[in-house]
Tab-separated table of C-alpha atoms in Angstrom:
chain	number	residue	atom	x	y	z
A	158	MET	CA	-9.040	-23.833	-12.060
A	159	TYR	CA	-8.751	-20.754	-14.514
A	160	PRO	CA	-11.531	-19.814	-16.966
A	161	ARG	CA	-11.221	-21.132	-20.666
A	162	PRO	CA	-10.367	-18.253	-23.062
A	163	ILE	CA	-13.339	-17.381	-25.223
A	164	PRO	CA	-13.022	-18.457	-28.850
A	165	GLU	CA	-12.657	-16.032	-31.690
A	166	THR	CA	-15.492	-17.473	-33.312
A	167	ALA	CA	-17.823	-16.981	-30.361
A	168	ILE	CA	-18.568	-13.473	-31.476
A	169	TRP	CA	-21.451	-12.796	-29.364
A	170	GLN	CA	-19.846	-14.599	-26.322
A	171	ARG	CA	-16.759	-11.893	-26.724
A	172	ARG	CA	-19.186	-9.034	-27.246
A	173	PHE	CA	-21.127	-9.923	-24.186
A	174	TYR	CA	-17.757	-10.268	-22.182
A	175	VAL	CA	-16.598	-6.975	-23.428
A	176	LEU	CA	-19.902	-5.360	-22.233
A	177	ALA	CA	-19.857	-6.861	-18.839
A	178	VAL	CA	-16.419	-5.583	-18.399
A	179	VAL	CA	-17.382	-2.067	-19.331
A	180	ILE	CA	-20.424	-2.594	-17.197
A	181	VAL	CA	-18.283	-3.383	-14.044
A	182	LEU	CA	-15.640	-0.729	-14.345
A	183	LEU	CA	-18.452	1.854	-14.648
A	184	LEU	CA	-19.951	0.857	-11.934
A	185	TRP	CA	-16.530	0.674	-9.779
A	186	LEU	CA	-15.627	3.894	-11.237
A	187	CYS	CA	-18.991	5.701	-9.879
A	188	PRO	CA	-18.022	6.212	-6.457
A	189	LEU	CA	-14.406	7.687	-7.751
A	190	PHE	CA	-16.082	9.883	-9.921
A	191	ALA	CA	-18.879	11.193	-8.056
A	192	ILE	CA	-15.950	12.102	-5.361
A	193	VAL	CA	-14.147	14.188	-7.954
A	194	LEU	CA	-17.145	15.764	-9.249
A	195	THR	CA	-17.935	17.052	-5.641
A	196	SER	CA	-14.435	18.156	-5.040
A	197	PHE	CA	-15.004	20.445	-7.857
A	198	ARG	CA	-18.235	22.145	-6.547
A	199	SER	CA	-18.384	25.476	-5.070
A	200	THR	CA	-19.705	25.897	-1.628
A	201	ALA	CA	-22.454	27.832	-2.634
A	202	ASP	CA	-23.479	24.743	-4.819
A	203	VAL	CA	-23.139	22.513	-1.678
A	204	MET	CA	-25.159	24.862	0.545
A	205	GLY	CA	-27.549	24.586	-2.085
A	206	GLY	CA	-28.153	21.142	-2.268
A	207	ASN	CA	-26.593	20.537	-5.853
A	208	LEU	CA	-25.003	17.157	-4.778
A	209	TRP	CA	-25.533	15.232	-7.753
A	210	GLY	CA	-26.122	17.429	-10.668
A	211	TRP	CA	-23.324	19.059	-12.956
A	212	PRO	CA	-21.589	21.984	-10.991
A	213	THR	CA	-23.206	25.369	-11.592
A	214	GLU	CA	-19.904	26.758	-10.586
A	215	ILE	CA	-16.349	25.114	-10.454
A	216	GLY	CA	-14.261	25.806	-7.438
A	217	VAL	CA	-11.835	23.473	-7.778
A	218	ILE	CA	-9.049	25.821	-7.293
A	219	ASP	CA	-10.230	27.217	-4.117
A	220	ASN	CA	-11.336	23.966	-2.666
A	221	TYR	CA	-7.861	22.113	-2.878
A	222	ARG	CA	-6.328	25.569	-1.890
A	223	ALA	CA	-8.428	25.592	1.006
A	224	VAL	CA	-8.033	22.206	2.068
A	225	PHE	CA	-4.259	22.733	2.892
A	226	THR	CA	-4.874	26.347	4.288
A	227	ASP	CA	-8.301	26.190	6.305
A	228	THR	CA	-7.483	22.420	7.729
A	229	PRO	CA	-4.562	20.801	9.124
A	230	MET	CA	-4.455	18.318	6.370
A	231	ALA	CA	-1.155	19.347	5.353
A	232	ARG	CA	-0.130	18.365	8.746
A	233	TYR	CA	-1.847	14.937	8.370
A	234	PHE	CA	-0.248	14.463	4.897
A	235	LEU	CA	3.373	15.371	6.426
A	236	ASN	CA	2.744	12.762	9.247
A	237	SER	CA	1.721	10.204	6.638
A	238	LEU	CA	4.777	10.168	4.886
A	239	THR	CA	6.821	10.484	8.046
A	240	ILE	CA	5.183	7.199	8.900
A	241	THR	CA	4.807	5.444	5.477
A	242	ILE	CA	8.599	6.124	4.248
A	243	PRO	CA	10.200	4.710	7.107
A	244	SER	CA	8.053	2.016	7.479
A	245	VAL	CA	8.273	0.740	3.882
A	246	ILE	CA	12.172	1.045	3.946
A	247	GLY	CA	12.228	-1.152	7.301
A	248	VAL	CA	10.206	-4.264	5.947
A	249	LEU	CA	11.880	-4.154	2.770
A	250	VAL	CA	15.287	-4.629	4.451
A	251	MET	CA	14.228	-6.607	7.086
A	252	SER	CA	11.916	-9.305	4.981
A	253	THR	CA	15.026	-9.381	2.368
A	254	LEU	CA	17.371	-10.222	4.961
A	255	ALA	CA	15.014	-12.668	6.738
A	256	GLY	CA	14.024	-13.883	3.407
A	257	PHE	CA	17.625	-14.535	2.099
A	258	VAL	CA	18.677	-16.465	5.316
A	259	LEU	CA	15.532	-18.785	5.142
A	260	SER	CA	15.736	-19.670	2.031
A	261	ARG	CA	19.232	-20.178	1.356
A	262	TYR	CA	20.537	-21.444	4.713
A	263	ARG	CA	19.502	-24.735	6.119
A	264	PHE	CA	19.403	-24.962	10.257
A	265	ARG	CA	17.583	-26.211	13.097
A	266	GLY	CA	14.542	-24.073	13.686
A	267	ASN	CA	14.593	-22.960	10.068
A	268	MET	CA	10.951	-24.005	9.301
A	269	LEU	CA	9.737	-23.008	12.646
A	270	ILE	CA	10.649	-19.452	12.356
A	271	PHE	CA	9.261	-19.171	8.840
A	272	ALA	CA	6.188	-20.531	10.508
A	273	LEU	CA	6.283	-17.876	12.946
A	274	PHE	CA	6.532	-15.361	10.008
A	275	VAL	CA	3.391	-17.016	8.184
A	276	GLY	CA	1.478	-17.321	11.252
A	277	GLY	CA	1.796	-13.860	12.073
A	278	ASN	CA	-0.355	-13.199	9.200
A	279	PHE	CA	-3.373	-14.936	10.375
A	280	LEU	CA	-3.698	-12.892	13.612
A	281	PRO	CA	-6.783	-10.413	13.299
A	282	HIS	CA	-5.731	-6.779	13.953
A	283	GLN	CA	-8.806	-6.385	16.728
A	284	ILE	CA	-7.353	-8.968	19.066
A	285	MET	CA	-4.009	-7.304	19.238
A	286	MET	CA	-5.277	-3.817	19.940
A	287	ILE	CA	-5.296	-3.957	23.646
A	288	PRO	CA	-2.050	-5.606	23.935
A	289	VAL	CA	-0.439	-3.171	21.270
A	290	ARG	CA	-1.830	-0.240	23.292
A	291	ASP	CA	-0.620	-1.517	26.300
A	292	LEU	CA	2.901	-2.206	25.100
A	293	MET	CA	3.040	1.417	23.568
A	294	VAL	CA	1.937	3.250	26.904
A	295	GLN	CA	4.558	1.245	28.830
A	296	LEU	CA	7.311	2.303	26.180
A	297	ASP	CA	6.101	5.911	26.452
A	298	LEU	CA	5.499	5.885	22.523
A	299	ILE	CA	1.910	6.115	22.723
A	300	ASP	CA	0.683	9.019	20.495
A	301	THR	CA	4.010	9.233	18.389
A	302	THR	CA	4.887	8.577	14.808
A	303	ALA	CA	7.377	6.080	16.247
A	304	ALA	CA	4.592	3.784	17.983
A	305	LEU	CA	3.011	3.441	14.154
A	306	ILE	CA	6.294	2.932	12.333
A	307	ILE	CA	6.986	-0.179	14.681
A	308	PHE	CA	3.930	-1.579	14.769
A	309	HIS	CA	3.617	-1.296	10.932
A	310	VAL	CA	7.333	-2.807	10.218
A	311	ALA	CA	6.657	-5.782	12.620
A	312	PHE	CA	3.173	-6.402	11.301
A	313	GLN	CA	3.864	-6.104	7.585
A	314	THR	CA	7.451	-7.952	7.657
A	315	GLY	CA	5.558	-11.621	8.085
A	316	PHE	CA	3.715	-11.126	4.843
A	317	ALA	CA	7.002	-9.651	3.266
A	318	THR	CA	9.290	-12.274	4.464
A	319	LEU	CA	6.682	-15.034	3.211
A	320	PHE	CA	6.808	-13.245	-0.201
A	321	MET	CA	10.814	-12.402	-0.681
A	322	ARG	CA	11.782	-15.870	0.842
A	323	ASN	CA	9.747	-17.831	-1.837
A	324	PHE	CA	11.271	-15.280	-4.618
A	325	ILE	CA	14.957	-15.961	-3.585
A	326	ALA	CA	14.504	-19.544	-3.051
A	327	ALA	CA	13.447	-19.647	-6.881
A	328	LEU	CA	16.479	-18.231	-7.676
A	329	PRO	CA	18.929	-20.781	-9.710
A	330	ASP	CA	21.473	-22.476	-7.381
A	331	GLU	CA	24.177	-21.711	-9.958
A	332	LEU	CA	24.062	-18.509	-9.086
A	333	PHE	CA	24.993	-18.850	-5.496
A	334	GLN	CA	27.570	-21.742	-6.267
A	335	ALA	CA	29.206	-19.404	-8.439
A	336	ALA	CA	29.394	-16.233	-6.014
A	337	ARG	CA	30.749	-18.860	-3.507
A	338	ALA	CA	33.363	-20.280	-5.867
A	339	GLU	CA	34.540	-16.683	-6.434
A	340	GLY	CA	34.753	-16.284	-2.589
A	341	ALA	CA	32.067	-13.808	-2.033
A	342	SER	CA	30.699	-13.534	1.411
A	343	PRO	CA	26.996	-14.230	2.157
A	344	PHE	CA	26.632	-10.338	2.396
A	345	GLN	CA	28.464	-9.794	-0.953
A	346	THR	CA	25.975	-12.543	-2.473
A	347	LEU	CA	22.964	-10.693	-0.967
A	348	VAL	CA	23.917	-7.423	-2.482
A	349	HIS	CA	25.423	-7.989	-5.416
A	350	VAL	CA	23.691	-11.579	-6.548
A	351	VAL	CA	20.411	-11.294	-5.066
A	352	ILE	CA	18.960	-7.763	-4.660
A	353	PRO	CA	19.359	-6.990	-8.451
A	354	LEU	CA	17.465	-10.135	-9.261
A	355	VAL	CA	14.636	-9.478	-6.835
A	356	LYS	CA	13.973	-5.942	-7.888
A	357	PRO	CA	10.649	-6.961	-9.339
A	358	ALA	CA	9.433	-8.345	-5.773
A	359	LEU	CA	10.919	-5.351	-4.015
A	360	ALA	CA	9.473	-3.049	-6.450
A	361	ALA	CA	5.910	-4.892	-5.942
A	362	LEU	CA	6.353	-5.317	-2.213
A	363	ALA	CA	7.268	-1.701	-2.359
A	364	ILE	CA	3.583	-0.623	-3.637
A	365	LEU	CA	2.076	-3.085	-1.346
A	366	ILE	CA	3.418	-1.864	1.624
A	367	PHE	CA	3.181	1.703	0.956
A	368	THR	CA	-0.606	1.156	0.239
A	369	PHE	CA	-1.308	-0.721	3.425
A	370	VAL	CA	0.439	1.337	5.458
A	371	TRP	CA	-0.962	4.903	3.874
A	372	ASN	CA	-4.293	3.681	3.741
A	373	ASP	CA	-4.507	2.542	7.482
A	374	TYR	CA	-6.898	3.728	9.508
A	375	PHE	CA	-7.356	1.132	12.409
A	376	TRP	CA	-4.032	1.558	14.105
A	377	ALA	CA	-4.005	5.406	13.355
A	378	VAL	CA	-6.857	5.734	15.446
A	379	VAL	CA	-5.895	3.482	18.282
A	380	LEU	CA	-2.300	4.411	18.538
A	381	THR	CA	-2.881	8.106	18.133
A	382	VAL	CA	-4.739	11.036	19.877
A	383	SER	CA	-3.520	14.489	18.688
A	384	ASP	CA	-3.714	16.165	15.553
A	385	SER	CA	0.099	16.523	15.463
A	386	VAL	CA	0.469	12.986	15.057
A	387	LYS	CA	-2.429	11.783	13.132
A	388	PRO	CA	-1.739	10.333	9.610
A	389	VAL	CA	-4.216	11.367	6.568
A	390	THR	CA	-6.776	8.514	7.201
A	391	ALA	CA	-7.530	9.778	10.878
A	392	GLY	CA	-7.424	13.373	9.803
A	393	LEU	CA	-9.591	12.861	6.972
A	394	ALA	CA	-12.147	11.621	9.865
A	395	ASN	CA	-11.812	14.318	11.826
A	396	LEU	CA	-12.241	16.785	8.938
A	397	ARG	CA	-15.239	15.378	8.349
A	398	GLY	CA	-16.330	16.117	12.168
A	399	GLU	CA	-15.211	19.884	11.513
A	400	TRP	CA	-16.604	20.418	8.022
A	401	VAL	CA	-19.667	18.257	8.497
A	402	SER	CA	-21.661	20.234	5.756
A	403	ALA	CA	-18.528	21.129	3.445
A	404	TRP	CA	-18.841	17.827	1.167
A	405	ASN	CA	-16.570	19.410	-1.426
A	406	LEU	CA	-13.614	20.106	0.974
A	407	ILE	CA	-14.110	16.831	2.201
A	408	SER	CA	-14.056	15.489	-1.245
A	409	ALA	CA	-11.100	17.514	-2.109
A	410	GLY	CA	-9.256	16.172	0.853
A	411	THR	CA	-10.149	12.552	-0.026
A	412	ILE	CA	-8.626	12.778	-3.660
A	413	VAL	CA	-5.442	14.383	-2.062
A	414	VAL	CA	-5.417	11.471	0.195
A	415	ALA	CA	-5.495	8.969	-2.602
A	416	VAL	CA	-3.213	10.406	-4.898
A	417	PRO	CA	0.092	9.289	-3.028
A	418	PRO	CA	-0.294	5.220	-3.808
A	419	VAL	CA	-1.369	6.090	-7.284
A	420	VAL	CA	1.827	8.185	-7.798
A	421	MET	CA	3.964	5.280	-6.156
A	422	PHE	CA	2.597	2.907	-8.355
A	423	PHE	CA	3.489	4.596	-11.407
A	424	LEU	CA	6.922	5.556	-10.200
A	425	MET	CA	7.682	2.192	-9.273
A	426	GLN	CA	5.956	0.550	-12.508
A	427	ARG	CA	8.884	1.266	-14.727
A	428	HIS	CA	11.471	-0.417	-11.976
A	429	PHE	CA	8.936	-3.175	-11.919
A	430	ILE	CA	8.811	-4.165	-15.629
A	431	ALA	CA	12.837	-3.670	-15.969
A	432	GLY	CA	13.374	-5.826	-13.205
A	433	LEU	CA	10.933	-8.538	-14.965
A	434	THR	CA	12.893	-8.240	-18.197
A	435	MET	CA	16.474	-8.647	-16.394
A	436	GLY	CA	17.475	-12.244	-17.175
A	437	ALA	CA	19.717	-13.863	-14.446
A	438	VAL	CA	21.483	-16.365	-16.758
A	439	LYS	CA	21.884	-15.896	-20.606
A	440	GLY	CA	20.982	-18.593	-22.785
């Protein structure tokens, strides 16, 4: 299933492997480098057709300032934060509660409920477009941030529950037996025993859900209409329509949109590593 490690004596194979990794990495980074380079170009460079050469004039400060002063990107950015942060918190809370119950309590219908959580992950977004939109229209939530928050929490909780249920089920039974012996209630067991031990899962899940919700474009277009509600993904598409020839501004806006998930990863990385090194039971 897994590739065999290259022996240290196979010098040419190891060199070929390193070369292949470098080539793939460069190919993967080329589009990002082109976007960053274009975001540094001045308007004169873009209008003059210098789209692939080295910039003759650096306009990075003007470009990034114009993204927030001459375009509605600041509003789109705030909308995305308003949608993403509550969605991530809601998914983490609901999936932790559901995962704890499904992994530690046996009752009639346990596996059926778990199967419903798992089965929801296999439904394509496209087939739910019309029902979800009609539901939001009936609830008078269409073209609101609440519509996107509700949908993202509902849709992402299935995957997150699968993730958390399996992670909590892997915890030692002795911890829960000790908690019950001490008279801890199920909620106290969850707060004081489970949550400290599932920090790596919560950190990884927070990064994944934040990235999924922040980068969502499909539902941002389906459930929003006005600029006052659109997140950055839908707003960036509008920016391209309004500033069709200003590739420097569009590239700068693209970099601005890509920054928060990267920052989220580095902020949570320390907690992720710290959670992995925590020991549940001393040897």
